[in-house]
Amino acid sequence: MPDVNMLGLLDGDGPGFNPAQWEQITKPGKRTALQQIGKAFFFDMQVGSDAVQSCASCHFNSGADIRKVNAISPGLNRGDFTHQLRGVNRKLRQADYGGANSIRGIPANEDAVISAGGTPDHEDGTPGNLVPLNMLNAIKGDDVNDIVGSQGVRGATFGALIQFDSRESGTLLEFDPGFDANDDLFDGFGNILPGLFHTVRRIEPRNTPTTYNAIFNQRSFWDGRADMFFNGVNTLGFRDPDAKVKVYTGGDYATPLSLLIPFSSLASQAVGPIGSGLEMEFVHRGGGGGPSHFLGRKMLGLVPLYGQWVHCDDSLLGELAGCEAGDEKKRGLAVEYASMIKDVFLEKFWGDGSGNDVCLEAPEFKKRLPLNACTDDYANQNRTLMEVNFNLFWGLSVQAYEATLTTGNTIVDLMAGGLIDSDPDGNNGPSTIVENTDGRVMTRLDIGKALPPAGAPNQVFTRVDGRFVLLMDWTGLQPEGDLALEDCAAMSALDKTDAGALGGYKACAMKMAEFIHPGAETGSEAPNAPNQPESGPLLAGENFGGCAPPYTSRACEVAFATIQNIDEGMGRFQAGATDCAACHTSAEFTGATISATVGFGAEDLPVDPDEPPPAILERMNTFENQGVYDSGFYNLAVRPTGEDLSVGSSIQTSSGALIPLSMAKLAQLIGMLPSDLPAPYDNPDSKAAIQAIKDKLAAGVAKGGIQVPKRPDDLSPKAFAMNLGCDPAVDPVCNPTIPPAELILRNGFFKTPTIRMTKFTGPYMHNGSKMNLRQVLEFYKRVVDFDLPANQRPSFGKLNKFNLDAGLRVFDVGADREAAMIEMMETGLTDWGAAYQQGKFDHPQICVPNGHDGRGRTKLANIAAVGADGSANRIITFQEMLQDATGLAHDLTAPCDMDISNLNGRSLIDVPYAPGP
């Protein structure tokens, strides 16, 4: 796994680490402590300017967000500030997605868009015309560009920090386009609380992707702006050559240091929301970075998780909660952030070498001052070195925690040969021995060991239950390792007939069923899947955990049918007819990963001669042209291209230079130097920044350079390259360069998400337009079926043809096999321990905003603290939220019980402190 903390790349304790080649950041032996800081940071509500918004506020349900109240954002990324589907502070309904059994999702109709003025993308991939803003309401019955996203802060401007207080002073905006009563579908509040205005909490312009399994991302965010290399300052990584942290090694000055920590897109991502006026801060606080480094100053003076319940058995934080005998939970932690940071990070990043803080003079934060110049007056602008480098600590800590949230304990993984951690005698769970017999012949094998390299089983006549049988025993030949269901079935078969094959398959499936989590349940379309138990059809949501010999229970019958359906669904998912696995590839079920694009962690996997090697960039055929694109990013015609350019956008570096988000475009611009660059990069600042990036890439292996470790067991560095993969099917000539005139495919391209835990990460697509996986599957079946009428094809394939991947295809594998595909995704790819919040998936309490009451107050819903034993009930799905289901974890029916709300969960702190003179 590409976790730089556990690999030993941060603490210098990993295999092959050389301090002359890598910058050590943390102290040896502190890997768990770094995860603890990160978990506290992630759930701490004090981070938000309003003392409510934490990272977990938008990632509390399987790493995603299932809220339905005040969850609709207008089409902000295309300049639209009006709603067409539902007004702000309204509740989403199943009807908004077409109804319980609809294939549509949120209204989308290409013909309606075209009739109102929408035009196709141009041959060079630039977007066509969008529907004029004044025509959006005319077609809202057929098409809307509203987004389902996550609630952030109310619109406000930052005033100042208040010492020892999590609330900041600020001024609420009286008018906030897109989130105020000027919207036709929002009439404001009735008896509004004094100090509030007719505005609501802002909603993000894209749906929230899950943090689970995100450690495998090559880049993060839908548009990839969170870079694989963390520079310790902002999201841009090596694309911002001027971003540097500060270190102090003695004398009168701190010095700048360039860091580029590989495989750290989650660290890059973590420093984004804390500086966003849509998500977590009052505008101009500046996040944890410059120019004033307010967040570090704030958080280092507060009790971690103050006021929030922490379970005494929390897998990471329990030992820090100060629990005494008999306590179940405590509010807050019994440690300070400053002491935790000092314990984990090398002192040059926070202190003077003798354990003391270092005060730096504003605004450049280079010159050392007496410590009291930072501490005597809380309002002054000087900052300690720890405060200046807070983004470094924040990003790496949050990443270290999020890296633990991997969901490999699924039925799909079990069938692939994982999760068998018992032994032949069953001393640590069920026995791993599989025996299959017809009374005359018996096969015996161990599913806790691997496939024998060659040969036949040992054969001996033996007495079993009073009868002599021919025993074919594989156990003595099996090496250490994993055994997949397919191989187990072949070894266990008594003969080569179909009946023999089925018998071997069932014997192995039944044994594997013993290892399935007791809370596992069938998916929403299990009754329609091709394999059904003899005792009666499968029920949706039917529990099948707890199967045990002699395998005659209903749970075992359901387990066997479900394993068959998952197997069938995986086959359909990977087959050429659907080709879903072309984008949702490998064990991560996405191609936008480090292993798929850099190759790290995939060194020992068998090479597929039909697949191109890992590469950051690839050539692609669209339906109308060919171009170079960023691997793992695609335009799928979910919406017209111009509504959200995504990776086709540009972003500013810390020095103000404009650079492209697209790696393909950046590589092309680098290749054009030293010649003039095209607009909008035809200016000295952009050219200088891109030249600096080019020089850094060309420098090769060097401390602080753009480099990655070779292998998990060898951290010696190799140079990183924005290499262009060669796929003979697309590029027979195999041109490894990008000519200046070659088309770059980037507009409307979004990162491919993982589908692990996808049952619980709805709504789906970057705009949250699908409420369940049936709607997602129907979208893919129809997206390029250009002969279908628009009301049966809720996509924009005709408008987006010049950007649309030609690998998309029309398919129909039959209703039962489609149900099996959905079963594979919903049931097979769910880690049921995660669904029950057990072990590493436990968490402290948070209170999440859930819309506003009639007085404009935020309604705060309680997400209860959970210890390592998990919750009694599994977490809720998005569609269950739309159905007003209750009795499930995170159903948002319980009010917040913190001191920031009244007994009904209404916020007592919506009005910020007034700014001082």
mmCIF file with all atom_site columns, N, CA, C and O in Angstrom, residues 489-531:
data_model
loop_
_atom_site.group_PDB
_atom_site.id
_atom_site.type_symbol
_atom_site.label_atom_id
_atom_site.label_alt_id
_atom_site.label_comp_id
_atom_site.label_asym_id
_atom_site.label_entity_id
_atom_site.label_seq_id
_atom_site.pdbx_PDB_ins_code
_atom_site.Cartn_x
_atom_site.Cartn_y
_atom_site.Cartn_z
_atom_site.occupancy
_atom_site.B_iso_or_equiv
_atom_site.pdbx_formal_charge
_atom_site.auth_seq_id
_atom_site.auth_comp_id
_atom_site.auth_asym_id
_atom_site.auth_atom_id
_atom_site.pdbx_PDB_model_num
ATOM 1   N N  . ALA A 1 489 ? -12.124 -24.638 -6.257  1.00 0.00 ? 489 ALA A N  1
ATOM 2   C CA . ALA A 1 489 ? -13.163 -25.456 -6.873  1.00 0.00 ? 489 ALA A CA 1
ATOM 3   C C  . ALA A 1 489 ? -12.565 -26.507 -7.793  1.00 0.00 ? 489 ALA A C  1
ATOM 4   O O  . ALA A 1 489 ? -13.003 -27.668 -7.809  1.00 0.00 ? 489 ALA A O  1
ATOM 5   N N  . ALA A 1 490 ? -11.550 -26.131 -8.569  1.00 0.00 ? 490 ALA A N  1
ATOM 6   C CA . ALA A 1 490 ? -10.914 -27.083 -9.479  1.00 0.00 ? 490 ALA A CA 1
ATOM 7   C C  . ALA A 1 490 ? -10.208 -28.194 -8.708  1.00 0.00 ? 490 ALA A C  1
ATOM 8   O O  . ALA A 1 490 ? -10.255 -29.367 -9.092  1.00 0.00 ? 490 ALA A O  1
ATOM 9   N N  . MET A 1 491 ? -9.550  -27.837 -7.599  1.00 0.00 ? 491 MET A N  1
ATOM 10  C CA . MET A 1 491 ? -8.868  -28.838 -6.789  1.00 0.00 ? 491 MET A CA 1
ATOM 11  C C  . MET A 1 491 ? -9.857  -29.745 -6.062  1.00 0.00 ? 491 MET A C  1
ATOM 12  O O  . MET A 1 491 ? -9.583  -30.926 -5.822  1.00 0.00 ? 491 MET A O  1
ATOM 13  N N  . SER A 1 492 ? -10.999 -29.209 -5.712  1.00 0.00 ? 492 SER A N  1
ATOM 14  C CA . SER A 1 492 ? -11.951 -29.945 -4.897  1.00 0.00 ? 492 SER A CA 1
ATOM 15  C C  . SER A 1 492 ? -12.888 -30.817 -5.718  1.00 0.00 ? 492 SER A C  1
ATOM 16  O O  . SER A 1 492 ? -13.552 -31.707 -5.165  1.00 0.00 ? 492 SER A O  1
ATOM 17  N N  . ALA A 1 493 ? -12.965 -30.590 -7.038  1.00 0.00 ? 493 ALA A N  1
ATOM 18  C CA . ALA A 1 493 ? -13.882 -31.365 -7.876  1.00 0.00 ? 493 ALA A CA 1
ATOM 19  C C  . ALA A 1 493 ? -13.519 -32.848 -7.852  1.00 0.00 ? 493 ALA A C  1
ATOM 20  O O  . ALA A 1 493 ? -12.341 -33.230 -7.929  1.00 0.00 ? 493 ALA A O  1
ATOM 21  N N  . LEU A 1 494 ? -14.542 -33.703 -7.770  1.00 0.00 ? 494 LEU A N  1
ATOM 22  C CA . LEU A 1 494 ? -14.313 -35.150 -7.723  1.00 0.00 ? 494 LEU A CA 1
ATOM 23  C C  . LEU A 1 494 ? -14.058 -35.745 -9.088  1.00 0.00 ? 494 LEU A C  1
ATOM 24  O O  . LEU A 1 494 ? -13.438 -36.802 -9.212  1.00 0.00 ? 494 LEU A O  1
ATOM 25  N N  . ASP A 1 495 ? -14.556 -35.082 -10.115 1.00 0.00 ? 495 ASP A N  1
ATOM 26  C CA . ASP A 1 495 ? -14.319 -35.546 -11.488 1.00 0.00 ? 495 ASP A CA 1
ATOM 27  C C  . ASP A 1 495 ? -14.475 -34.361 -12.419 1.00 0.00 ? 495 ASP A C  1
ATOM 28  O O  . ASP A 1 495 ? -14.687 -33.227 -11.973 1.00 0.00 ? 495 ASP A O  1
ATOM 29  N N  . LYS A 1 496 ? -14.367 -34.593 -13.711 1.00 0.00 ? 496 LYS A N  1
ATOM 30  C CA . LYS A 1 496 ? -14.375 -33.503 -14.692 1.00 0.00 ? 496 LYS A CA 1
ATOM 31  C C  . LYS A 1 496 ? -15.754 -33.232 -15.272 1.00 0.00 ? 496 LYS A C  1
ATOM 32  O O  . LYS A 1 496 ? -15.887 -32.499 -16.238 1.00 0.00 ? 496 LYS A O  1
ATOM 33  N N  . THR A 1 497 ? -16.809 -33.857 -14.725 1.00 0.00 ? 497 THR A N  1
ATOM 34  C CA . THR A 1 497 ? -18.167 -33.603 -15.195 1.00 0.00 ? 497 THR A CA 1
ATOM 35  C C  . THR A 1 497 ? -18.667 -32.266 -14.655 1.00 0.00 ? 497 THR A C  1
ATOM 36  O O  . THR A 1 497 ? -18.088 -31.686 -13.717 1.00 0.00 ? 497 THR A O  1
ATOM 37  N N  . ASP A 1 498 ? -19.770 -31.772 -15.230 1.00 0.00 ? 498 ASP A N  1
ATOM 38  C CA . ASP A 1 498 ? -20.365 -30.530 -14.736 1.00 0.00 ? 498 ASP A CA 1
ATOM 39  C C  . ASP A 1 498 ? -20.805 -30.691 -13.290 1.00 0.00 ? 498 ASP A C  1
ATOM 40  O O  . ASP A 1 498 ? -20.642 -29.773 -12.466 1.00 0.00 ? 498 ASP A O  1
ATOM 41  N N  . ALA A 1 499 ? -21.354 -31.873 -12.988 1.00 0.00 ? 499 ALA A N  1
ATOM 42  C CA . ALA A 1 499 ? -21.782 -32.124 -11.614 1.00 0.00 ? 499 ALA A CA 1
ATOM 43  C C  . ALA A 1 499 ? -20.589 -32.128 -10.670 1.00 0.00 ? 499 ALA A C  1
ATOM 44  O O  . ALA A 1 499 ? -20.656 -31.608 -9.546  1.00 0.00 ? 499 ALA A O  1
ATOM 45  N N  . GLY A 1 500 ? -19.492 -32.718 -11.123 1.00 0.00 ? 500 GLY A N  1
ATOM 46  C CA . GLY A 1 500 ? -18.293 -32.720 -10.303 1.00 0.00 ? 500 GLY A CA 1
ATOM 47  C C  . GLY A 1 500 ? -17.753 -31.326 -10.067 1.00 0.00 ? 500 GLY A C  1
ATOM 48  O O  . GLY A 1 500 ? -17.328 -30.982 -8.964  1.00 0.00 ? 500 GLY A O  1
ATOM 49  N N  . ALA A 1 501 ? -17.778 -30.497 -11.102 1.00 0.00 ? 501 ALA A N  1
ATOM 50  C CA . ALA A 1 501 ? -17.311 -29.112 -10.981 1.00 0.00 ? 501 ALA A CA 1
ATOM 51  C C  . ALA A 1 501 ? -18.184 -28.327 -10.010 1.00 0.00 ? 501 ALA A C  1
ATOM 52  O O  . ALA A 1 501 ? -17.682 -27.570 -9.172  1.00 0.00 ? 501 ALA A O  1
ATOM 53  N N  . LEU A 1 502 ? -19.525 -28.501 -10.105 1.00 0.00 ? 502 LEU A N  1
ATOM 54  C CA . LEU A 1 502 ? -20.429 -27.791 -9.209  1.00 0.00 ? 502 LEU A CA 1
ATOM 55  C C  . LEU A 1 502 ? -20.223 -28.239 -7.769  1.00 0.00 ? 502 LEU A C  1
ATOM 56  O O  . LEU A 1 502 ? -20.241 -27.421 -6.833  1.00 0.00 ? 502 LEU A O  1
ATOM 57  N N  . GLY A 1 503 ? -20.001 -29.546 -7.583  1.00 0.00 ? 503 GLY A N  1
ATOM 58  C CA . GLY A 1 503 ? -19.766 -30.038 -6.235  1.00 0.00 ? 503 GLY A CA 1
ATOM 59  C C  . GLY A 1 503 ? -18.512 -29.454 -5.626  1.00 0.00 ? 503 GLY A C  1
ATOM 60  O O  . GLY A 1 503 ? -18.490 -29.084 -4.441  1.00 0.00 ? 503 GLY A O  1
ATOM 61  N N  . GLY A 1 504 ? -17.434 -29.375 -6.403  1.00 0.00 ? 504 GLY A N  1
ATOM 62  C CA . GLY A 1 504 ? -16.207 -28.760 -5.911  1.00 0.00 ? 504 GLY A CA 1
ATOM 63  C C  . GLY A 1 504 ? -16.394 -27.296 -5.596  1.00 0.00 ? 504 GLY A C  1
ATOM 64  O O  . GLY A 1 504 ? -15.898 -26.783 -4.583  1.00 0.00 ? 504 GLY A O  1
ATOM 65  N N  . TYR A 1 505 ? -17.135 -26.603 -6.461  1.00 0.00 ? 505 TYR A N  1
ATOM 66  C CA . TYR A 1 505 ? -17.404 -25.172 -6.256  1.00 0.00 ? 505 TYR A CA 1
ATOM 67  C C  . TYR A 1 505 ? -18.188 -24.975 -4.964  1.00 0.00 ? 505 TYR A C  1
ATOM 68  O O  . TYR A 1 505 ? -17.869 -24.099 -4.148  1.00 0.00 ? 505 TYR A O  1
ATOM 69  N N  . LYS A 1 506 ? -19.219 -25.808 -4.768  1.00 0.00 ? 506 LYS A N  1
ATOM 70  C CA . LYS A 1 506 ? -20.063 -25.626 -3.579  1.00 0.00 ? 506 LYS A CA 1
ATOM 71  C C  . LYS A 1 506 ? -19.295 -25.924 -2.312  1.00 0.00 ? 506 LYS A C  1
ATOM 72  O O  . LYS A 1 506 ? -19.435 -25.225 -1.299  1.00 0.00 ? 506 LYS A O  1
ATOM 73  N N  . ALA A 1 507 ? -18.460 -26.974 -2.335  1.00 0.00 ? 507 ALA A N  1
ATOM 74  C CA . ALA A 1 507 ? -17.679 -27.302 -1.140  1.00 0.00 ? 507 ALA A CA 1
ATOM 75  C C  . ALA A 1 507 ? -16.795 -26.131 -0.725  1.00 0.00 ? 507 ALA A C  1
ATOM 76  O O  . ALA A 1 507 ? -16.693 -25.788 0.462   1.00 0.00 ? 507 ALA A O  1
ATOM 77  N N  . CYS A 1 508 ? -16.165 -25.500 -1.711  1.00 0.00 ? 508 CYS A N  1
ATOM 78  C CA . CYS A 1 508 ? -15.281 -24.365 -1.406  1.00 0.00 ? 508 CYS A CA 1
ATOM 79  C C  . CYS A 1 508 ? -16.081 -23.129 -1.008  1.00 0.00 ? 508 CYS A C  1
ATOM 80  O O  . CYS A 1 508 ? -15.707 -22.396 -0.090  1.00 0.00 ? 508 CYS A O  1
ATOM 81  N N  . ALA A 1 509 ? -17.189 -22.888 -1.709  1.00 0.00 ? 509 ALA A N  1
ATOM 82  C CA . ALA A 1 509 ? -18.013 -21.715 -1.385  1.00 0.00 ? 509 ALA A CA 1
ATOM 83  C C  . ALA A 1 509 ? -18.576 -21.823 0.025   1.00 0.00 ? 509 ALA A C  1
ATOM 84  O O  . ALA A 1 509 ? -18.625 -20.826 0.769   1.00 0.00 ? 509 ALA A O  1
ATOM 85  N N  . MET A 1 510 ? -19.001 -23.005 0.422   1.00 0.00 ? 510 MET A N  1
ATOM 86  C CA . MET A 1 510 ? -19.540 -23.181 1.767   1.00 0.00 ? 510 MET A CA 1
ATOM 87  C C  . MET A 1 510 ? -18.478 -22.935 2.832   1.00 0.00 ? 510 MET A C  1
ATOM 88  O O  . MET A 1 510 ? -18.737 -22.343 3.875   1.00 0.00 ? 510 MET A O  1
ATOM 89  N N  . LYS A 1 511 ? -17.273 -23.421 2.570   1.00 0.00 ? 511 LYS A N  1
ATOM 90  C CA . LYS A 1 511 ? -16.197 -23.167 3.524   1.00 0.00 ? 511 LYS A CA 1
ATOM 91  C C  . LYS A 1 511 ? -15.902 -21.670 3.604   1.00 0.00 ? 511 LYS A C  1
ATOM 92  O O  . LYS A 1 511 ? -15.743 -21.118 4.701   1.00 0.00 ? 511 LYS A O  1
ATOM 93  N N  . MET A 1 512 ? -15.835 -21.005 2.467   1.00 0.00 ? 512 MET A N  1
ATOM 94  C CA . MET A 1 512 ? -15.587 -19.560 2.483   1.00 0.00 ? 512 MET A CA 1
ATOM 95  C C  . MET A 1 512 ? -16.726 -18.814 3.181   1.00 0.00 ? 512 MET A C  1
ATOM 96  O O  . MET A 1 512 ? -16.496 -17.786 3.832   1.00 0.00 ? 512 MET A O  1
ATOM 97  N N  . ALA A 1 513 ? -17.948 -19.325 3.056   1.00 0.00 ? 513 ALA A N  1
ATOM 98  C CA . ALA A 1 513 ? -19.090 -18.660 3.699   1.00 0.00 ? 513 ALA A CA 1
ATOM 99  C C  . ALA A 1 513 ? -18.926 -18.592 5.207   1.00 0.00 ? 513 ALA A C  1
ATOM 100 O O  . ALA A 1 513 ? -19.475 -17.692 5.860   1.00 0.00 ? 513 ALA A O  1
ATOM 101 N N  . GLU A 1 514 ? -18.184 -19.532 5.781   1.00 0.00 ? 514 GLU A N  1
ATOM 102 C CA . GLU A 1 514 ? -17.944 -19.498 7.222   1.00 0.00 ? 514 GLU A CA 1
ATOM 103 C C  . GLU A 1 514 ? -17.167 -18.244 7.639   1.00 0.00 ? 514 GLU A C  1
ATOM 104 O O  . GLU A 1 514 ? -17.211 -17.839 8.810   1.00 0.00 ? 514 GLU A O  1
ATOM 105 N N  . PHE A 1 515 ? -16.441 -17.669 6.702   1.00 0.00 ? 515 PHE A N  1
ATOM 106 C CA . PHE A 1 515 ? -15.598 -16.510 7.017   1.00 0.00 ? 515 PHE A CA 1
ATOM 107 C C  . PHE A 1 515 ? -16.283 -15.181 6.709   1.00 0.00 ? 515 PHE A C  1
ATOM 108 O O  . PHE A 1 515 ? -15.688 -14.123 6.879   1.00 0.00 ? 515 PHE A O  1
ATOM 109 N N  . ILE A 1 516 ? -17.516 -15.213 6.229   1.00 0.00 ? 516 ILE A N  1
ATOM 110 C CA . ILE A 1 516 ? -18.232 -13.984 5.897   1.00 0.00 ? 516 ILE A CA 1
ATOM 111 C C  . ILE A 1 516 ? -18.705 -13.300 7.183   1.00 0.00 ? 516 ILE A C  1
ATOM 112 O O  . ILE A 1 516 ? -19.155 -13.949 8.126   1.00 0.00 ? 516 ILE A O  1
ATOM 113 N N  . HIS A 1 517 ? -18.632 -11.992 7.203   1.00 0.00 ? 517 HIS A N  1
ATOM 114 C CA . HIS A 1 517 ? -19.021 -11.196 8.372   1.00 0.00 ? 517 HIS A CA 1
ATOM 115 C C  . HIS A 1 517 ? -20.461 -11.508 8.772   1.00 0.00 ? 517 HIS A C  1
ATOM 116 O O  . HIS A 1 517 ? -21.346 -11.629 7.920   1.00 0.00 ? 517 HIS A O  1
ATOM 117 N N  . PRO A 1 518 ? -20.732 -11.627 10.072  1.00 0.00 ? 518 PRO A N  1
ATOM 118 C CA . PRO A 1 518 ? -22.093 -11.980 10.499  1.00 0.00 ? 518 PRO A CA 1
ATOM 119 C C  . PRO A 1 518 ? -23.157 -10.961 10.122  1.00 0.00 ? 518 PRO A C  1
ATOM 120 O O  . PRO A 1 518 ? -24.349 -11.289 10.090  1.00 0.00 ? 518 PRO A O  1
ATOM 121 N N  . GLY A 1 519 ? -22.756 -9.724  9.817   1.00 0.00 ? 519 GLY A N  1
ATOM 122 C CA . GLY A 1 519 ? -23.734 -8.711  9.444   1.00 0.00 ? 519 GLY A CA 1
ATOM 123 C C  . GLY A 1 519 ? -23.998 -8.604  7.962   1.00 0.00 ? 519 GLY A C  1
ATOM 124 O O  . GLY A 1 519 ? -24.805 -7.768  7.528   1.00 0.00 ? 519 GLY A O  1
ATOM 125 N N  . ALA A 1 520 ? -23.354 -9.435  7.144   1.00 0.00 ? 520 ALA A N  1
ATOM 126 C CA . ALA A 1 520 ? -23.517 -9.337  5.688   1.00 0.00 ? 520 ALA A CA 1
ATOM 127 C C  . ALA A 1 520 ? -24.965 -9.574  5.284   1.00 0.00 ? 520 ALA A C  1
ATOM 128 O O  . ALA A 1 520 ? -25.661 -10.406 5.860   1.00 0.00 ? 520 ALA A O  1
ATOM 129 N N  . GLU A 1 521 ? -25.403 -8.846  4.279   1.00 0.00 ? 521 GLU A N  1
ATOM 130 C CA . GLU A 1 521 ? -26.771 -8.982  3.794   1.00 0.00 ? 521 GLU A CA 1
ATOM 131 C C  . GLU A 1 521 ? -26.807 -8.872  2.281   1.00 0.00 ? 521 GLU A C  1
ATOM 132 O O  . GLU A 1 521 ? -25.901 -8.307  1.659   1.00 0.00 ? 521 GLU A O  1
ATOM 133 N N  . THR A 1 522 ? -27.846 -9.427  1.699   1.00 0.00 ? 522 THR A N  1
ATOM 134 C CA . THR A 1 522 ? -27.992 -9.392  0.246   1.00 0.00 ? 522 THR A CA 1
ATOM 135 C C  . THR A 1 522 ? -28.316 -7.975  -0.221  1.00 0.00 ? 522 THR A C  1
ATOM 136 O O  . THR A 1 522 ? -28.755 -7.125  0.547   1.00 0.00 ? 522 THR A O  1
ATOM 137 N N  . GLY A 1 523 ? -28.133 -7.746  -1.517  1.00 0.00 ? 523 GLY A N  1
ATOM 138 C CA . GLY A 1 523 ? -28.358 -6.432  -2.084  1.00 0.00 ? 523 GLY A CA 1
ATOM 139 C C  . GLY A 1 523 ? -29.792 -6.179  -2.508  1.00 0.00 ? 523 GLY A C  1
ATOM 140 O O  . GLY A 1 523 ? -30.672 -7.041  -2.382  1.00 0.00 ? 523 GLY A O  1
ATOM 141 N N  . SER A 1 524 ? -30.004 -4.996  -3.035  1.00 0.00 ? 524 SER A N  1
ATOM 142 C CA . SER A 1 524 ? -31.362 -4.543  -3.364  1.00 0.00 ? 524 SER A CA 1
ATOM 143 C C  . SER A 1 524 ? -31.995 -5.342  -4.494  1.00 0.00 ? 524 SER A C  1
ATOM 144 O O  . SER A 1 524 ? -33.222 -5.420  -4.601  1.00 0.00 ? 524 SER A O  1
ATOM 145 N N  . GLU A 1 525 ? -31.180 -5.960  -5.361  1.00 0.00 ? 525 GLU A N  1
ATOM 146 C CA . GLU A 1 525 ? -31.735 -6.698  -6.496  1.00 0.00 ? 525 GLU A CA 1
ATOM 147 C C  . GLU A 1 525 ? -31.458 -8.196  -6.417  1.00 0.00 ? 525 GLU A C  1
ATOM 148 O O  . GLU A 1 525 ? -31.586 -8.918  -7.407  1.00 0.00 ? 525 GLU A O  1
ATOM 149 N N  . ALA A 1 526 ? -31.135 -8.668  -5.224  1.00 0.00 ? 526 ALA A N  1
ATOM 150 C CA . ALA A 1 526 ? -30.881 -10.096 -5.042  1.00 0.00 ? 526 ALA A CA 1
ATOM 151 C C  . ALA A 1 526 ? -32.055 -10.972 -5.498  1.00 0.00 ? 526 ALA A C  1
ATOM 152 O O  . ALA A 1 526 ? -31.837 -12.048 -6.067  1.00 0.00 ? 526 ALA A O  1
ATOM 153 N N  . PRO A 1 527 ? -33.316 -10.566 -5.282  1.00 0.00 ? 527 PRO A N  1
ATOM 154 C CA . PRO A 1 527 ? -34.424 -11.419 -5.739  1.00 0.00 ? 527 PRO A CA 1
ATOM 155 C C  . PRO A 1 527 ? -34.445 -11.641 -7.251  1.00 0.00 ? 527 PRO A C  1
ATOM 156 O O  . PRO A 1 527 ? -35.059 -12.609 -7.718  1.00 0.00 ? 527 PRO A O  1
ATOM 157 N N  . ASN A 1 528 ? -33.785 -10.764 -8.014  1.00 0.00 ? 528 ASN A N  1
ATOM 158 C CA . ASN A 1 528 ? -33.787 -10.884 -9.472  1.00 0.00 ? 528 ASN A CA 1
ATOM 159 C C  . ASN A 1 528 ? -32.526 -11.542 -10.023 1.00 0.00 ? 528 ASN A C  1
ATOM 160 O O  . ASN A 1 528 ? -32.396 -11.701 -11.233 1.00 0.00 ? 528 ASN A O  1
ATOM 161 N N  . ALA A 1 529 ? -31.589 -11.897 -9.144  1.00 0.00 ? 529 ALA A N  1
ATOM 162 C CA . ALA A 1 529 ? -30.318 -12.464 -9.586  1.00 0.00 ? 529 ALA A CA 1
ATOM 163 C C  . ALA A 1 529 ? -30.516 -13.901 -10.064 1.00 0.00 ? 529 ALA A C  1
ATOM 164 O O  . ALA A 1 529 ? -31.494 -14.567 -9.703  1.00 0.00 ? 529 ALA A O  1
ATOM 165 N N  . PRO A 1 530 ? -29.585 -14.436 -10.858 1.00 0.00 ? 530 PRO A N  1
ATOM 166 C CA . PRO A 1 530 ? -29.800 -15.734 -11.510 1.00 0.00 ? 530 PRO A CA 1
ATOM 167 C C  . PRO A 1 530 ? -29.758 -16.938 -10.575 1.00 0.00 ? 530 PRO A C  1
ATOM 168 O O  . PRO A 1 530 ? -30.333 -17.980 -10.892 1.00 0.00 ? 530 PRO A O  1
ATOM 169 N N  . ASN A 1 531 ? -29.081 -16.837 -9.440  1.00 0.00 ? 531 ASN A N  1
ATOM 170 C CA . ASN A 1 531 ? -28.931 -17.978 -8.545  1.00 0.00 ? 531 ASN A CA 1
ATOM 171 C C  . ASN A 1 531 ? -29.786 -17.763 -7.300  1.00 0.00 ? 531 ASN A C  1
ATOM 172 O O  . ASN A 1 531 ? -29.652 -16.736 -6.614  1.00 0.00 ? 531 ASN A O  1
#
